[in-house]
Amino acid sequence: MIVDCAIYRDGHRSEGPEDFSDALSEARAAGGFVWIGLHEPTEREFDHVTQEFGLHPLAVEDALKAHQRPKLEVYDDSLFVVLKPVTYEPETDTVSTGELMIFLGDSFVVTVRHGEGGPLKAVRQRLEHEPDLLGNGPTSVLYAVADAAVDHYLDVATELQADLEGLEAEVFSPDDGGSRNTASRIYNFKRQVLEFRRATGPLALPMSRLAGTAPSWVTVPFVDDRARPFFRDVSDHLTRVNESVENLDRLVSDILSAHLAQMSVRQNDDMRKISAWAAMAAIPTMIAGIYGMNFDHMPELRWEWSYPVLIAVMAVLEVLVFRLFKRRGWL
């Protein structure tokens, strides 16, 4: 459905006519641009927008079906950018992503949002309170949306880092390090980091192209040259995010390896203890087994002190073996 439609002239908003074609003509005549926002539009709802603004059918297909990687594509009459806003739920420790498509032309911006967590409403409100920035045209909208999404990436990375520190403390805690649920929690955390990575990693090249730092053969039209320093700032922030994601992924892998190593060491300790107690139990079992055989002629079988002597021998051997295992750390 259509969430908002307005014409912006010199950085100030005015309500546009209901007909998109009239709105576009009015905006071009006044030197402004049209900004149309849609949320999960149907194919029928989007057909009218496609016809009026001449959007490329391949980009329209991507915008309707969603499930796209972050990317930037250049067509004859427009620019198509895909962003993936990210939200983090600390209660459930889950990362969820939405999708935000931006069509950018000489005098129009069409934004299509799928899922929740998109920054469009806040971005529109902020831009409408900054007419100097909004007066730079459609490029200012693309910059503001990308900047808001990447800044939120930084917030999510900080929250994930805090949760990872808590998980690390749990793994190396002498009390909870061997919890049965720890490995599953680590693996689930790694899945969330990978989901986050899918949103931030592929966006690096599009931001470099918008910033003008990519090779010259991939220069981007419809982007004001004065905005390129701003996109470089967004690209720098994105680089920080990707470095944080790489560190998180590496650390969580190290924590998982450390946890598995701890579990292996504890299992070895348990096996040594079991083996030590089994060895101690074998001494009286062996002696009792020998003297439990039904033979008439055995040493000391008829001796009056045989029983107490054997009990004493077993006790002494048990103490000696116990001290030996204790000294070696098996018990």
GROMACS .gro file of C-alpha atoms in nm:
model
  331
    1MET     CA    1   0.000   0.000   0.000
    2ILE     CA    2   0.101   0.365  -0.046
    3VAL     CA    3   0.225   0.502   0.286
    4ASP     CA    4   0.315   0.856   0.181
    5CYS     CA    5   0.340   1.072  -0.129
    6ALA     CA    6   0.471   1.428  -0.132
    7ILE     CA    7   0.648   1.683  -0.348
    8TYR     CA    8   0.959   1.855  -0.211
    9ARG     CA    9   1.062   2.198  -0.339
   10ASP     CA   10   1.374   2.368  -0.200
   11GLY     CA   11   1.370   2.126   0.089
   12HIS     CA   12   1.008   2.193   0.190
   13ARG     CA   13   0.719   1.953   0.167
   14SER     CA   14   0.394   2.005  -0.019
   15GLU     CA   15   0.124   1.746  -0.072
   16GLY     CA   16   0.126   1.613  -0.423
   17PRO     CA   17  -0.173   1.540  -0.646
   18GLU     CA   18  -0.319   1.192  -0.639
   19ASP     CA   19  -0.210   1.123  -0.995
   20PHE     CA   20   0.157   1.028  -0.999
   21SER     CA   21   0.209   1.164  -1.348
   22ASP     CA   22   0.078   1.505  -1.246
   23ALA     CA   23   0.291   1.497  -0.932
   24LEU     CA   24   0.605   1.419  -1.132
   25SER     CA   25   0.532   1.692  -1.388
   26GLU     CA   26   0.463   1.942  -1.111
   27ALA     CA   27   0.784   1.850  -0.931
   28ARG     CA   28   0.995   1.885  -1.246
   29ALA     CA   29   0.838   2.217  -1.330
   30ALA     CA   30   0.917   2.348  -0.983
   31GLY     CA   31   1.269   2.204  -0.974
   32GLY     CA   32   1.180   1.960  -0.697
   33PHE     CA   33   1.116   1.589  -0.670
   34VAL     CA   34   0.845   1.341  -0.572
   35TRP     CA   35   0.894   1.095  -0.288
   36ILE     CA   36   0.654   0.801  -0.280
   37GLY     CA   37   0.669   0.543  -0.002
   38LEU     CA   38   0.510   0.198  -0.031
   39HIS     CA   39   0.488  -0.093   0.213
   40GLU     CA   40   0.468  -0.445   0.069
   41PRO     CA   41   0.271  -0.339  -0.240
   42THR     CA   42   0.081  -0.587  -0.452
   43GLU     CA   43   0.158  -0.625  -0.821
   44ARG     CA   44  -0.159  -0.437  -0.909
   45GLU     CA   45  -0.077  -0.147  -0.676
   46PHE     CA   46   0.276  -0.122  -0.814
   47ASP     CA   47   0.175  -0.131  -1.183
   48HIS     CA   48   0.060   0.231  -1.178
   49VAL     CA   49   0.385   0.347  -1.019
   50THR     CA   50   0.585   0.145  -1.273
   51GLN     CA   51   0.406   0.296  -1.569
   52GLU     CA   52   0.423   0.656  -1.447
   53PHE     CA   53   0.791   0.652  -1.352
   54GLY     CA   54   0.916   0.416  -1.620
   55LEU     CA   55   1.076   0.169  -1.379
   56HIS     CA   56   1.268  -0.121  -1.526
   57PRO     CA   57   1.069  -0.449  -1.518
   58LEU     CA   58   1.359  -0.647  -1.368
   59ALA     CA   59   1.391  -0.401  -1.080
   60VAL     CA   60   1.014  -0.404  -1.036
   61GLU     CA   61   1.018  -0.784  -1.013
   62ASP     CA   62   1.286  -0.766  -0.743
   63ALA     CA   63   1.091  -0.503  -0.551
   64LEU     CA   64   0.773  -0.711  -0.553
   65LYS     CA   65   0.923  -1.050  -0.471
   66ALA     CA   66   1.181  -0.921  -0.221
   67HIS     CA   67   1.437  -1.171  -0.077
   68GLN     CA   68   1.721  -0.983  -0.249
   69ARG     CA   69   2.080  -0.931  -0.148
   70PRO     CA   70   2.195  -0.571  -0.089
   71LYS     CA   71   2.294  -0.434  -0.426
   72LEU     CA   72   2.300  -0.135  -0.659
   73GLU     CA   73   2.186  -0.153  -1.020
   74VAL     CA   74   2.189   0.120  -1.283
   75TYR     CA   75   1.917   0.141  -1.548
   76ASP     CA   76   1.856   0.395  -1.822
   77ASP     CA   77   1.611   0.612  -1.631
   78SER     CA   78   1.667   0.519  -1.270
   79LEU     CA   79   1.891   0.380  -1.002
   80PHE     CA   80   1.785   0.074  -0.800
   81VAL     CA   81   1.929   0.016  -0.453
   82VAL     CA   82   1.849  -0.267  -0.212
   83LEU     CA   83   1.921  -0.233   0.161
   84LYS     CA   84   1.848  -0.478   0.443
   85PRO     CA   85   1.759  -0.302   0.770
   86VAL     CA   86   1.842  -0.513   1.076
   87THR     CA   87   1.670  -0.539   1.413
   88TYR     CA   88   1.796  -0.728   1.718
   89GLU     CA   89   1.569  -0.872   1.986
   90PRO     CA   90   1.772  -0.905   2.308
   91GLU     CA   91   1.495  -1.105   2.477
   92THR     CA   92   1.523  -1.387   2.223
   93ASP     CA   93   1.880  -1.315   2.100
   94THR     CA   94   1.765  -1.311   1.739
   95VAL     CA   95   1.860  -1.094   1.443
   96SER     CA   96   1.583  -1.024   1.193
   97THR     CA   97   1.616  -0.843   0.862
   98GLY     CA   98   1.372  -0.652   0.646
   99GLU     CA   99   1.417  -0.523   0.293
  100LEU     CA  100   1.419  -0.171   0.159
  101MET     CA  101   1.422  -0.096  -0.213
  102ILE     CA  102   1.491   0.253  -0.345
  103PHE     CA  103   1.423   0.369  -0.700
  104LEU     CA  104   1.606   0.695  -0.769
  105GLY     CA  105   1.553   0.912  -1.077
  106ASP     CA  106   1.620   1.269  -1.180
  107SER     CA  107   1.305   1.399  -1.008
  108PHE     CA  108   1.162   1.112  -0.807
  109VAL     CA  109   1.229   0.867  -0.527
  110VAL     CA  110   1.021   0.552  -0.480
  111THR     CA  111   1.084   0.351  -0.164
  112VAL     CA  112   0.943   0.002  -0.116
  113ARG     CA  113   0.962  -0.160   0.227
  114HIS     CA  114   0.916  -0.527   0.313
  115GLY     CA  115   0.903  -0.648   0.673
  116GLU     CA  116   0.946  -0.443   0.985
  117GLY     CA  117   1.227  -0.231   1.117
  118GLY     CA  118   1.268   0.005   0.821
  119PRO     CA  119   1.398   0.355   0.904
  120LEU     CA  120   1.185   0.538   0.645
  121LYS     CA  121   0.941   0.715   0.875
  122ALA     CA  122   1.213   0.851   1.100
  123VAL     CA  123   1.428   0.945   0.800
  124ARG     CA  124   1.145   1.136   0.632
  125GLN     CA  125   1.071   1.325   0.953
  126ARG     CA  126   1.438   1.409   1.005
  127LEU     CA  127   1.483   1.529   0.647
  128GLU     CA  128   1.173   1.746   0.664
  129HIS     CA  129   1.334   1.924   0.960
  130GLU     CA  130   1.655   1.973   0.762
  131PRO     CA  131   1.549   2.160   0.445
  132ASP     CA  132   1.909   2.244   0.353
  133LEU     CA  133   1.992   1.875   0.322
  134LEU     CA  134   1.660   1.785   0.160
  135GLY     CA  135   1.711   2.064  -0.093
  136ASN     CA  136   1.990   1.861  -0.253
  137GLY     CA  137   1.727   1.651  -0.428
  138PRO     CA  138   1.665   1.276  -0.448
  139THR     CA  139   2.028   1.202  -0.361
  140SER     CA  140   1.968   1.338  -0.010
  141VAL     CA  141   1.696   1.076   0.046
  142LEU     CA  142   1.922   0.792  -0.065
  143TYR     CA  143   2.201   0.919   0.159
  144ALA     CA  144   1.975   0.966   0.463
  145VAL     CA  145   1.820   0.619   0.429
  146ALA     CA  146   2.159   0.450   0.383
  147ASP     CA  147   2.308   0.648   0.672
  148ALA     CA  148   2.022   0.553   0.906
  149ALA     CA  149   2.046   0.184   0.812
  150VAL     CA  150   2.425   0.168   0.858
  151ASP     CA  151   2.414   0.361   1.187
  152HIS     CA  152   2.164   0.107   1.315
  153TYR     CA  153   2.404  -0.166   1.205
  154LEU     CA  154   2.657  -0.016   1.446
  155ASP     CA  155   2.403  -0.030   1.729
  156VAL     CA  156   2.322  -0.394   1.654
  157ALA     CA  157   2.694  -0.480   1.639
  158THR     CA  158   2.741  -0.322   1.982
  159GLU     CA  159   2.452  -0.524   2.127
  160LEU     CA  160   2.586  -0.845   1.977
  161GLN     CA  161   2.930  -0.769   2.119
  162ALA     CA  162   2.780  -0.725   2.467
  163ASP     CA  163   2.592  -1.056   2.437
  164LEU     CA  164   2.906  -1.230   2.314
  165GLU     CA  165   3.097  -1.110   2.619
  166GLY     CA  166   2.825  -1.258   2.841
  167LEU     CA  167   2.842  -1.586   2.651
  168GLU     CA  168   3.221  -1.586   2.679
  169ALA     CA  169   3.201  -1.535   3.056
  170GLU     CA  170   2.957  -1.827   3.079
  171VAL     CA  171   3.180  -2.059   2.878
  172PHE     CA  172   3.488  -1.989   3.089
  173SER     CA  173   3.299  -1.994   3.417
  174PRO     CA  174   3.402  -2.291   3.635
  175ASP     CA  175   3.036  -2.351   3.725
  176ASP     CA  176   2.844  -2.318   3.399
  177GLY     CA  177   3.109  -2.390   3.138
  178GLY     CA  178   2.992  -2.745   3.103
  179SER     CA  179   2.621  -2.671   3.065
  180ARG     CA  180   2.445  -2.891   2.810
  181ASN     CA  181   2.278  -2.588   2.648
  182THR     CA  182   2.597  -2.386   2.606
  183ALA     CA  183   2.698  -2.539   2.272
  184SER     CA  184   2.350  -2.485   2.125
  185ARG     CA  185   2.351  -2.124   2.248
  186ILE     CA  186   2.689  -2.062   2.087
  187TYR     CA  187   2.573  -2.216   1.760
  188ASN     CA  188   2.253  -2.009   1.765
  189PHE     CA  189   2.457  -1.694   1.827
  190LYS     CA  190   2.676  -1.781   1.529
  191ARG     CA  191   2.365  -1.812   1.313
  192GLN     CA  192   2.257  -1.462   1.418
  193VAL     CA  193   2.600  -1.324   1.331
  194LEU     CA  194   2.579  -1.487   0.987
  195GLU     CA  195   2.233  -1.339   0.934
  196PHE     CA  196   2.375  -0.998   1.024
  197ARG     CA  197   2.665  -1.058   0.788
  198ARG     CA  198   2.431  -1.125   0.496
  199ALA     CA  199   2.290  -0.774   0.541
  200THR     CA  200   2.617  -0.584   0.582
  201GLY     CA  201   2.875  -0.766   0.370
  202PRO     CA  202   2.726  -0.731   0.019
  203LEU     CA  203   2.654  -0.361   0.082
  204ALA     CA  204   3.023  -0.264   0.080
  205LEU     CA  205   3.059  -0.244  -0.300
  206PRO     CA  206   2.737  -0.040  -0.359
  207MET     CA  207   2.847   0.211  -0.093
  208SER     CA  208   3.191   0.236  -0.253
  209ARG     CA  209   3.031   0.305  -0.590
  210LEU     CA  210   2.806   0.573  -0.443
  211ALA     CA  211   3.105   0.726  -0.264
  212GLY     CA  212   3.303   0.736  -0.588
  213THR     CA  213   3.586   0.524  -0.445
  214ALA     CA  214   3.521   0.229  -0.676
  215PRO     CA  215   3.693   0.207  -1.021
  216SER     CA  216   3.587   0.474  -1.269
  217TRP     CA  217   3.403   0.229  -1.492
  218VAL     CA  218   3.136   0.180  -1.225
  219THR     CA  219   3.045   0.546  -1.171
  220VAL     CA  220   2.683   0.593  -1.069
  221PRO     CA  221   2.444   0.836  -1.242
  222PHE     CA  222   2.161   1.027  -1.069
  223VAL     CA  223   2.392   1.093  -0.772
  224ASP     CA  224   2.496   1.451  -0.705
  225ASP     CA  225   2.875   1.481  -0.694
  226ARG     CA  226   2.843   1.702  -0.385
  227ALA     CA  227   2.694   1.406  -0.198
  228ARG     CA  228   2.987   1.172  -0.255
  229PRO     CA  229   3.175   1.283   0.063
  230PHE     CA  230   2.861   1.197   0.262
  231PHE     CA  231   2.848   0.852   0.103
  232ARG     CA  232   3.217   0.809   0.187
  233ASP     CA  233   3.126   0.869   0.550
  234VAL     CA  234   2.855   0.601   0.526
  235SER     CA  235   3.105   0.368   0.358
  236ASP     CA  236   3.353   0.425   0.642
  237HIS     CA  237   3.085   0.338   0.899
  238LEU     CA  238   2.995   0.027   0.701
  239THR     CA  239   3.360  -0.078   0.699
  240ARG     CA  240   3.362  -0.053   1.078
  241VAL     CA  241   3.048  -0.265   1.091
  242ASN     CA  242   3.194  -0.533   0.863
  243GLU     CA  243   3.513  -0.542   1.071
  244SER     CA  244   3.301  -0.586   1.384
  245VAL     CA  245   3.105  -0.867   1.219
  246GLU     CA  246   3.429  -1.040   1.117
  247ASN     CA  247   3.557  -1.012   1.473
  248LEU     CA  248   3.230  -1.145   1.614
  249ASP     CA  249   3.231  -1.441   1.377
  250ARG     CA  250   3.593  -1.524   1.459
  251LEU     CA  251   3.543  -1.487   1.834
  252VAL     CA  252   3.229  -1.699   1.845
  253SER     CA  253   3.412  -1.972   1.651
  254ASP     CA  254   3.700  -1.953   1.899
  255ILE     CA  255   3.457  -1.969   2.192
  256LEU     CA  256   3.287  -2.274   2.044
  257SER     CA  257   3.626  -2.445   1.997
  258ALA     CA  258   3.726  -2.356   2.354
  259HIS     CA  259   3.397  -2.491   2.488
  260LEU     CA  260   3.437  -2.819   2.300
  261ALA     CA  261   3.796  -2.845   2.425
  262GLN     CA  262   3.677  -2.788   2.781
  263MET     CA  263   3.414  -3.057   2.744
  264SER     CA  264   3.676  -3.298   2.607
  265VAL     CA  265   3.910  -3.225   2.900
  266ARG     CA  266   3.630  -3.278   3.151
  267GLN     CA  267   3.534  -3.605   2.987
  268ASN     CA  268   3.896  -3.719   3.009
  269ASP     CA  269   3.902  -3.622   3.377
  270ASP     CA  270   3.586  -3.822   3.435
  271MET     CA  271   3.729  -4.124   3.255
  272ARG     CA  272   4.049  -4.108   3.463
  273LYS     CA  273   3.848  -4.096   3.784
  274ILE     CA  274   3.636  -4.389   3.674
  275SER     CA  275   3.950  -4.582   3.575
  276ALA     CA  276   4.114  -4.502   3.910
  277TRP     CA  277   3.816  -4.621   4.112
  278ALA     CA  278   3.790  -4.932   3.893
  279ALA     CA  279   4.160  -5.008   3.959
  280MET     CA  280   4.107  -4.966   4.332
  281ALA     CA  281   3.807  -5.196   4.322
  282ALA     CA  282   4.009  -5.458   4.132
  283ILE     CA  283   4.249  -5.519   4.425
  284PRO     CA  284   3.999  -5.666   4.677
  285THR     CA  285   3.810  -5.831   4.392
  286MET     CA  286   4.123  -6.013   4.279
  287ILE     CA  287   4.221  -6.131   4.630
  288ALA     CA  288   3.865  -6.234   4.716
  289GLY     CA  289   3.840  -6.412   4.383
  290ILE     CA  290   4.155  -6.614   4.445
  291TYR     CA  291   4.054  -6.725   4.793
  292GLY     CA  292   3.700  -6.790   4.681
  293MET     CA  293   3.814  -7.082   4.464
  294ASN     CA  294   3.717  -7.430   4.588
  295PHE     CA  295   4.060  -7.589   4.637
  296ASP     CA  296   4.162  -7.796   4.939
  297HIS     CA  297   4.532  -7.710   4.929
  298MET     CA  298   4.586  -7.330   4.934
  299PRO     CA  299   4.848  -7.133   5.133
  300GLU     CA  300   4.729  -7.004   5.470
  301LEU     CA  301   4.383  -7.150   5.412
  302ARG     CA  302   4.374  -7.310   5.757
  303TRP     CA  303   4.575  -7.042   5.931
  304GLU     CA  304   4.395  -6.868   6.220
  305TRP     CA  305   4.508  -6.517   6.122
  306SER     CA  306   4.449  -6.547   5.746
  307TYR     CA  307   4.130  -6.340   5.738
  308PRO     CA  308   4.253  -6.033   5.934
  309VAL     CA  309   4.585  -6.039   5.750
  310LEU     CA  310   4.417  -6.039   5.409
  311ILE     CA  311   4.183  -5.758   5.516
  312ALA     CA  312   4.484  -5.557   5.634
  313VAL     CA  313   4.672  -5.627   5.310
  314MET     CA  314   4.375  -5.512   5.101
  315ALA     CA  315   4.340  -5.196   5.314
  316VAL     CA  316   4.710  -5.109   5.280
  317LEU     CA  317   4.707  -5.168   4.904
  318GLU     CA  318   4.392  -4.956   4.867
  319VAL     CA  319   4.554  -4.668   5.060
  320LEU     CA  320   4.874  -4.691   4.855
  321VAL     CA  321   4.688  -4.693   4.522
  322PHE     CA  322   4.461  -4.409   4.637
  323ARG     CA  323   4.760  -4.192   4.733
  324LEU     CA  324   4.928  -4.273   4.400
  325PHE     CA  325   4.624  -4.168   4.195
  326LYS     CA  326   4.570  -3.862   4.416
  327ARG     CA  327   4.929  -3.750   4.363
  328ARG     CA  328   4.891  -3.781   3.985
  329GLY     CA  329   4.566  -3.587   3.983
  330TRP     CA  330   4.342  -3.872   3.882
  331LEU     CA  331   4.124  -3.837   4.191
   0.00000   0.00000   0.00000
